[in-house]
mmCIF file of N, CA and C in Angstrom:
data_model
loop_
_atom_site.group_PDB
_atom_site.id
_atom_site.type_symbol
_atom_site.label_atom_id
_atom_site.label_comp_id
_atom_site.label_asym_id
_atom_site.label_seq_id
_atom_site.Cartn_x
_atom_site.Cartn_y
_atom_site.Cartn_z
ATOM 1 N N ALA A 258 -49.643 2.231 63.492
ATOM 2 C CA ALA A 258 -49.891 0.979 62.501
ATOM 3 C C ALA A 258 -50.722 1.055 61.887
ATOM 4 N N LEU A 259 -51.994 1.706 61.539
ATOM 5 C CA LEU A 259 -52.278 2.116 60.583
ATOM 6 C C LEU A 259 -51.944 2.826 58.982
ATOM 7 N N PHE A 260 -51.034 3.912 59.691
ATOM 8 C CA PHE A 260 -49.755 3.939 58.164
ATOM 9 C C PHE A 260 -49.177 2.877 57.380
ATOM 10 N N TRP A 261 -48.749 2.058 58.629
ATOM 11 C CA TRP A 261 -48.048 0.896 57.684
ATOM 12 C C TRP A 261 -49.091 -0.274 56.680
ATOM 13 N N LYS A 262 -50.021 -0.030 57.564
ATOM 14 C CA LYS A 262 -50.959 -1.004 56.402
ATOM 15 C C LYS A 262 -51.668 -0.069 55.411
ATOM 16 N N GLY A 263 -51.173 1.277 54.610
ATOM 17 C CA GLY A 263 -51.321 1.354 53.727
ATOM 18 C C GLY A 263 -52.505 2.616 53.995
ATOM 19 N N VAL A 264 -52.889 3.236 54.903
ATOM 20 C CA VAL A 264 -53.800 3.889 55.695
ATOM 21 C C VAL A 264 -53.755 5.476 55.312
ATOM 22 N N SER A 265 -54.344 6.487 55.059
ATOM 23 C CA SER A 265 -53.674 8.112 55.038
ATOM 24 C C SER A 265 -53.473 8.381 56.109
ATOM 25 N N LYS A 266 -53.092 8.906 56.360
ATOM 26 C CA LYS A 266 -52.484 9.667 58.393
ATOM 27 C C LYS A 266 -54.477 10.261 58.220
ATOM 28 N N HIS A 267 -54.620 11.412 57.378
ATOM 29 C CA HIS A 267 -56.154 11.645 57.701
ATOM 30 C C HIS A 267 -56.930 10.940 57.461
ATOM 31 N N ASP A 268 -57.068 9.783 57.247
ATOM 32 C CA ASP A 268 -58.379 8.689 56.919
ATOM 33 C C ASP A 268 -58.113 8.160 58.741
ATOM 34 N N ALA A 269 -56.669 8.028 58.781
ATOM 35 C CA ALA A 269 -56.627 7.157 60.527
ATOM 36 C C ALA A 269 -56.739 8.359 61.753
ATOM 37 N N ASP A 270 -55.932 9.333 61.207
ATOM 38 C CA ASP A 270 -56.952 10.638 63.059
ATOM 39 C C ASP A 270 -58.069 10.833 62.790
ATOM 40 N N LYS A 271 -59.201 10.632 61.219
ATOM 41 C CA LYS A 271 -60.727 10.800 61.710
ATOM 42 C C LYS A 271 -60.991 9.438 62.438
ATOM 43 N N ALA A 272 -60.456 8.517 62.161
ATOM 44 C CA ALA A 272 -60.755 6.958 62.805
ATOM 45 C C ALA A 272 -60.967 6.745 63.993
ATOM 46 N N ILE A 273 -59.167 7.351 64.166
ATOM 47 C CA ILE A 273 -59.267 7.601 66.126
ATOM 48 C C ILE A 273 -59.571 8.206 66.565
ATOM 49 N N GLN A 274 -60.114 9.776 66.303
ATOM 50 C CA GLN A 274 -61.016 10.152 66.461
ATOM 51 C C GLN A 274 -62.380 9.947 66.519
ATOM 52 N N LEU A 275 -63.520 9.240 66.049
ATOM 53 C CA LEU A 275 -65.011 8.567 65.550
ATOM 54 C C LEU A 275 -64.871 7.828 67.578
ATOM 55 N N VAL A 276 -63.702 6.180 66.801
ATOM 56 C CA VAL A 276 -63.770 5.417 67.942
ATOM 57 C C VAL A 276 -62.963 5.785 69.029
ATOM 58 N N PHE A 277 -62.105 6.403 69.776
ATOM 59 C CA PHE A 277 -62.104 7.360 71.332
ATOM 60 C C PHE A 277 -61.867 7.745 71.657
ATOM 61 N N GLU A 278 -62.781 8.912 70.644
ATOM 62 C CA GLU A 278 -62.687 10.612 71.683
ATOM 63 C C GLU A 278 -64.543 10.575 71.520
ATOM 64 N N ALA A 279 -64.578 11.202 72.315
ATOM 65 C CA ALA A 279 -66.309 11.333 73.072
ATOM 66 C C ALA A 279 -66.776 12.842 71.882
ATOM 67 N N GLY A 280 -67.604 12.917 72.610
ATOM 68 C CA GLY A 280 -68.624 14.462 71.687
ATOM 69 C C GLY A 280 -68.305 14.601 70.502
ATOM 70 N N GLU A 281 -68.213 13.932 69.590
ATOM 71 C CA GLU A 281 -68.690 13.977 68.481
ATOM 72 C C GLU A 281 -70.424 14.134 68.367
ATOM 73 N N SER A 282 -70.517 15.098 67.345
ATOM 74 C CA SER A 282 -71.953 15.372 67.238
ATOM 75 C C SER A 282 -72.946 14.247 66.089
ATOM 76 N N ASP A 283 -71.801 14.094 65.187
ATOM 77 C CA ASP A 283 -72.302 13.578 63.701
ATOM 78 C C ASP A 283 -72.992 12.464 63.517
ATOM 79 N N GLY A 284 -73.703 11.750 64.993
ATOM 80 C CA GLY A 284 -74.288 10.503 64.825
ATOM 81 C C GLY A 284 -73.247 9.729 65.380
ATOM 82 N N TYR A 285 -71.867 9.913 65.625
ATOM 83 C CA TYR A 285 -71.312 8.513 66.097
ATOM 84 C C TYR A 285 -71.353 8.791 68.053
ATOM 85 N N GLN A 286 -71.564 9.903 68.521
ATOM 86 C CA GLN A 286 -71.810 9.658 69.808
ATOM 87 C C GLN A 286 -72.360 8.366 70.045
ATOM 88 N N GLU A 287 -71.851 8.006 70.598
ATOM 89 C CA GLU A 287 -72.937 6.386 71.878
ATOM 90 C C GLU A 287 -74.217 6.296 72.691
ATOM 91 N N SER A 288 -74.647 5.616 72.107
ATOM 92 C CA SER A 288 -76.091 5.978 73.247
ATOM 93 C C SER A 288 -75.693 5.082 74.932
ATOM 94 N N SER A 289 -76.505 5.422 75.585
ATOM 95 C CA SER A 289 -77.034 4.721 76.078
ATOM 96 C C SER A 289 -75.734 3.029 76.454
ATOM 97 N N HIS A 290 -76.840 2.581 75.632
ATOM 98 C CA HIS A 290 -76.911 0.994 74.952
ATOM 99 C C HIS A 290 -75.451 0.012 74.715
ATOM 100 N N GLY A 291 -74.271 1.519 74.815
ATOM 101 C CA GLY A 291 -73.179 1.341 73.750
ATOM 102 C C GLY A 291 -72.828 0.860 72.884
ATOM 103 N N LEU A 292 -73.390 1.476 71.738
ATOM 104 C CA LEU A 292 -73.412 1.651 70.564
ATOM 105 C C LEU A 292 -73.398 3.009 70.147
ATOM 106 N N SER A 293 -72.957 3.126 68.893
ATOM 107 C CA SER A 293 -73.427 4.451 68.292
ATOM 108 C C SER A 293 -74.618 4.776 68.009
ATOM 109 N N LYS A 294 -74.874 6.511 67.470
ATOM 110 C CA LYS A 294 -76.146 5.965 66.764
ATOM 111 C C LYS A 294 -76.782 5.565 65.436
ATOM 112 N N LEU A 295 -75.158 5.343 64.491
ATOM 113 C CA LEU A 295 -75.733 5.068 63.284
ATOM 114 C C LEU A 295 -75.416 3.786 63.613
ATOM 115 N N SER A 296 -74.692 3.268 64.573
ATOM 116 C CA SER A 296 -74.753 1.368 64.929
ATOM 117 C C SER A 296 -76.505 1.020 65.342
ATOM 118 N N MET A 297 -76.944 1.818 66.501
ATOM 119 C CA MET A 297 -78.173 1.440 66.682
ATOM 120 C C MET A 297 -79.202 1.465 65.926
ATOM 121 N N ASP A 298 -78.794 2.815 64.525
ATOM 122 C CA ASP A 298 -79.952 2.313 62.774
ATOM 123 C C ASP A 298 -79.628 1.865 62.193
ATOM 124 N N HIS A 299 -78.610 1.182 62.270
ATOM 125 C CA HIS A 299 -78.497 0.114 61.642
ATOM 126 C C HIS A 299 -78.734 -0.944 61.959
ATOM 127 N N LEU A 300 -78.953 -1.242 63.444
ATOM 128 C CA LEU A 300 -79.173 -2.699 63.377
ATOM 129 C C LEU A 300 -81.244 -2.617 63.390
ATOM 130 N N PHE A 301 -81.604 -1.144 63.952
ATOM 131 C CA PHE A 301 -83.145 -1.029 63.597
ATOM 132 C C PHE A 301 -83.376 -1.710 62.408
ATOM 133 N N VAL A 302 -82.585 -1.084 61.599
ATOM 134 C CA VAL A 302 -83.285 -1.723 59.911
ATOM 135 C C VAL A 302 -82.930 -3.135 59.876
ATOM 136 N N GLN A 303 -81.636 -3.349 59.878
ATOM 137 C CA GLN A 303 -81.804 -4.872 59.601
ATOM 138 C C GLN A 303 -82.785 -5.572 60.607
ATOM 139 N N ALA A 304 -83.322 -4.960 61.838
ATOM 140 C CA ALA A 304 -84.209 -6.195 62.965
ATOM 141 C C ALA A 304 -85.812 -6.038 61.823
ATOM 142 N N SER A 305 -85.978 -4.987 61.869
ATOM 143 C CA SER A 305 -86.834 -4.481 60.701
ATOM 144 C C SER A 305 -87.063 -5.499 59.525
ATOM 145 N N LYS A 306 -85.867 -6.139 58.706
ATOM 146 C CA LYS A 306 -85.778 -6.882 57.897
ATOM 147 C C LYS A 306 -86.818 -7.529 58.105
ATOM 148 N N GLN A 307 -85.932 -8.415 59.423
ATOM 149 C CA GLN A 307 -86.438 -9.903 59.666
ATOM 150 C C GLN A 307 -87.447 -9.805 60.197
ATOM 151 N N TRP A 308 -88.021 -8.838 60.550
ATOM 152 C CA TRP A 308 -89.960 -8.788 61.523
ATOM 153 C C TRP A 308 -90.513 -8.921 60.052
ATOM 154 N N LEU A 309 -90.365 -8.356 58.582
ATOM 155 C CA LEU A 309 -90.974 -8.693 57.964
ATOM 156 C C LEU A 309 -90.505 -9.257 56.516
ATOM 157 N N ARG A 310 -90.119 -10.471 57.198
ATOM 158 C CA ARG A 310 -89.978 -11.146 56.531
ATOM 159 C C ARG A 310 -90.746 -12.890 57.204
ATOM 160 N N SER A 311 -91.431 -12.274 57.513
ATOM 161 C CA SER A 311 -92.220 -13.256 58.503
ATOM 162 C C SER A 311 -93.286 -12.811 58.422
ATOM 163 N N HIS A 312 -94.163 -11.858 57.603
ATOM 164 C CA HIS A 312 -95.348 -11.530 57.812
ATOM 165 C C HIS A 312 -96.340 -12.550 58.103
ATOM 166 N N ASP A 313 -96.558 -14.146 57.748
ATOM 167 C CA ASP A 313 -97.380 -14.000 58.314
ATOM 168 C C ASP A 313 -97.407 -15.412 59.376
ATOM 169 N N VAL A 314 -96.496 -15.140 60.109
ATOM 170 C CA VAL A 314 -95.648 -15.743 61.471
ATOM 171 C C VAL A 314 -97.119 -14.435 62.318
ATOM 172 N N PRO A 315 -97.319 -15.485 63.016
ATOM 173 C CA PRO A 315 -97.967 -15.312 64.510
ATOM 174 C C PRO A 315 -96.760 -13.342 65.257
ATOM 175 N N LYS A 316 -97.326 -12.652 65.686
ATOM 176 C CA LYS A 316 -96.631 -11.761 66.722
ATOM 177 C C LYS A 316 -95.472 -12.694 67.402
ATOM 178 N N GLU A 317 -96.086 -12.962 68.612
ATOM 179 C CA GLU A 317 -95.171 -13.890 69.863
ATOM 180 C C GLU A 317 -94.205 -14.976 68.886
ATOM 181 N N ALA A 318 -94.080 -15.468 67.460
ATOM 182 C CA ALA A 318 -93.537 -16.073 67.518
ATOM 183 C C ALA A 318 -92.245 -15.509 66.493
ATOM 184 N N ARG A 319 -92.805 -13.784 65.687
ATOM 185 C CA ARG A 319 -91.753 -12.911 64.855
ATOM 186 C C ARG A 319 -90.810 -12.947 66.359
ATOM 187 N N LYS A 320 -91.601 -12.156 67.499
ATOM 188 C CA LYS A 320 -90.592 -11.640 68.339
ATOM 189 C C LYS A 320 -89.799 -12.798 69.220
ATOM 190 N N THR A 321 -89.652 -13.433 69.214
ATOM 191 C CA THR A 321 -89.434 -14.008 69.485
ATOM 192 C C THR A 321 -88.212 -14.607 68.514
ATOM 193 N N ARG A 322 -88.385 -14.648 67.440
ATOM 194 C CA ARG A 322 -87.935 -14.884 66.263
ATOM 195 C C ARG A 322 -86.331 -13.482 66.264
ATOM 196 N N ILE A 323 -86.882 -12.231 66.300
ATOM 197 C CA ILE A 323 -86.461 -11.622 66.905
ATOM 198 C C ILE A 323 -84.676 -11.532 67.896
ATOM 199 N N THR A 324 -85.724 -12.149 68.968
ATOM 200 C CA THR A 324 -85.066 -12.016 69.826
ATOM 201 C C THR A 324 -83.674 -12.339 69.888
ATOM 202 N N ARG A 325 -83.996 -13.619 69.368
ATOM 203 C CA ARG A 325 -83.311 -14.739 69.227
ATOM 204 C C ARG A 325 -81.875 -14.616 68.231
ATOM 205 N N TRP A 326 -82.317 -13.731 66.516
ATOM 206 C CA TRP A 326 -81.256 -13.090 66.694
ATOM 207 C C TRP A 326 -80.465 -12.280 66.778
ATOM 208 N N LEU A 327 -80.949 -11.386 67.115
ATOM 209 C CA LEU A 327 -79.927 -10.347 68.097
ATOM 210 C C LEU A 327 -79.206 -11.127 69.392
ATOM 211 N N GLN A 328 -79.863 -11.986 70.018
ATOM 212 C CA GLN A 328 -78.800 -13.109 71.040
ATOM 213 C C GLN A 328 -77.564 -13.613 70.605
ATOM 214 N N TYR A 329 -77.778 -14.319 69.046
ATOM 215 C CA TYR A 329 -77.037 -15.485 68.397
ATOM 216 C C TYR A 329 -75.750 -14.130 67.958
ATOM 217 N N ARG A 330 -76.530 -13.237 67.818
ATOM 218 C CA ARG A 330 -75.369 -11.563 67.074
ATOM 219 C C ARG A 330 -74.480 -11.378 68.482
ATOM 220 N N GLY A 331 -74.942 -11.738 69.986
ATOM 221 C CA GLY A 331 -74.347 -11.388 70.904
ATOM 222 C C GLY A 331 -74.925 -10.029 71.263
ATOM 223 N N PHE A 332 -76.023 -8.750 70.702
ATOM 224 C CA PHE A 332 -76.407 -8.003 71.630
ATOM 225 C C PHE A 332 -76.665 -8.922 72.872
ATOM 226 N N SER A 333 -76.851 -7.243 73.926
ATOM 227 C CA SER A 333 -77.107 -7.882 75.673
ATOM 228 C C SER A 333 -78.715 -7.596 75.442
ATOM 229 N N TRP A 334 -79.685 -7.751 76.427
ATOM 230 C CA TRP A 334 -81.074 -7.387 76.824
ATOM 231 C C TRP A 334 -81.016 -6.299 76.644
ATOM 232 N N ASP A 335 -80.472 -5.236 77.231
ATOM 233 C CA ASP A 335 -80.383 -3.733 77.232
ATOM 234 C C ASP A 335 -80.787 -3.681 75.932
ATOM 235 N N VAL A 336 -80.219 -3.780 74.896
ATOM 236 C CA VAL A 336 -80.525 -3.302 73.521
ATOM 237 C C VAL A 336 -81.265 -4.194 72.837
ATOM 238 N N ILE A 337 -81.364 -5.044 72.693
ATOM 239 C CA ILE A 337 -82.796 -6.531 72.525
ATOM 240 C C ILE A 337 -83.694 -5.310 72.888
ATOM 241 N N SER A 338 -84.346 -5.052 74.547
ATOM 242 C CA SER A 338 -85.665 -4.651 74.562
ATOM 243 C C SER A 338 -85.323 -3.113 74.138
#
């Protein structure tokens, strides 16, 4: 199906390997939260940006905002905590 959409065989094989095969050691392995290390790192960067945007807001309000921000995006409590 990827080939018919114009994706090269090499790229398709690499994508299938990253998505479906476990044991990768290049940052794509799944964490205990069900997200890859790269996804968790990206999420951390985005949440950090949200945190820094509201530097003049009390800490508890910032925590609440970040929690709602993550909930809105569908993350589980395990990931949020």
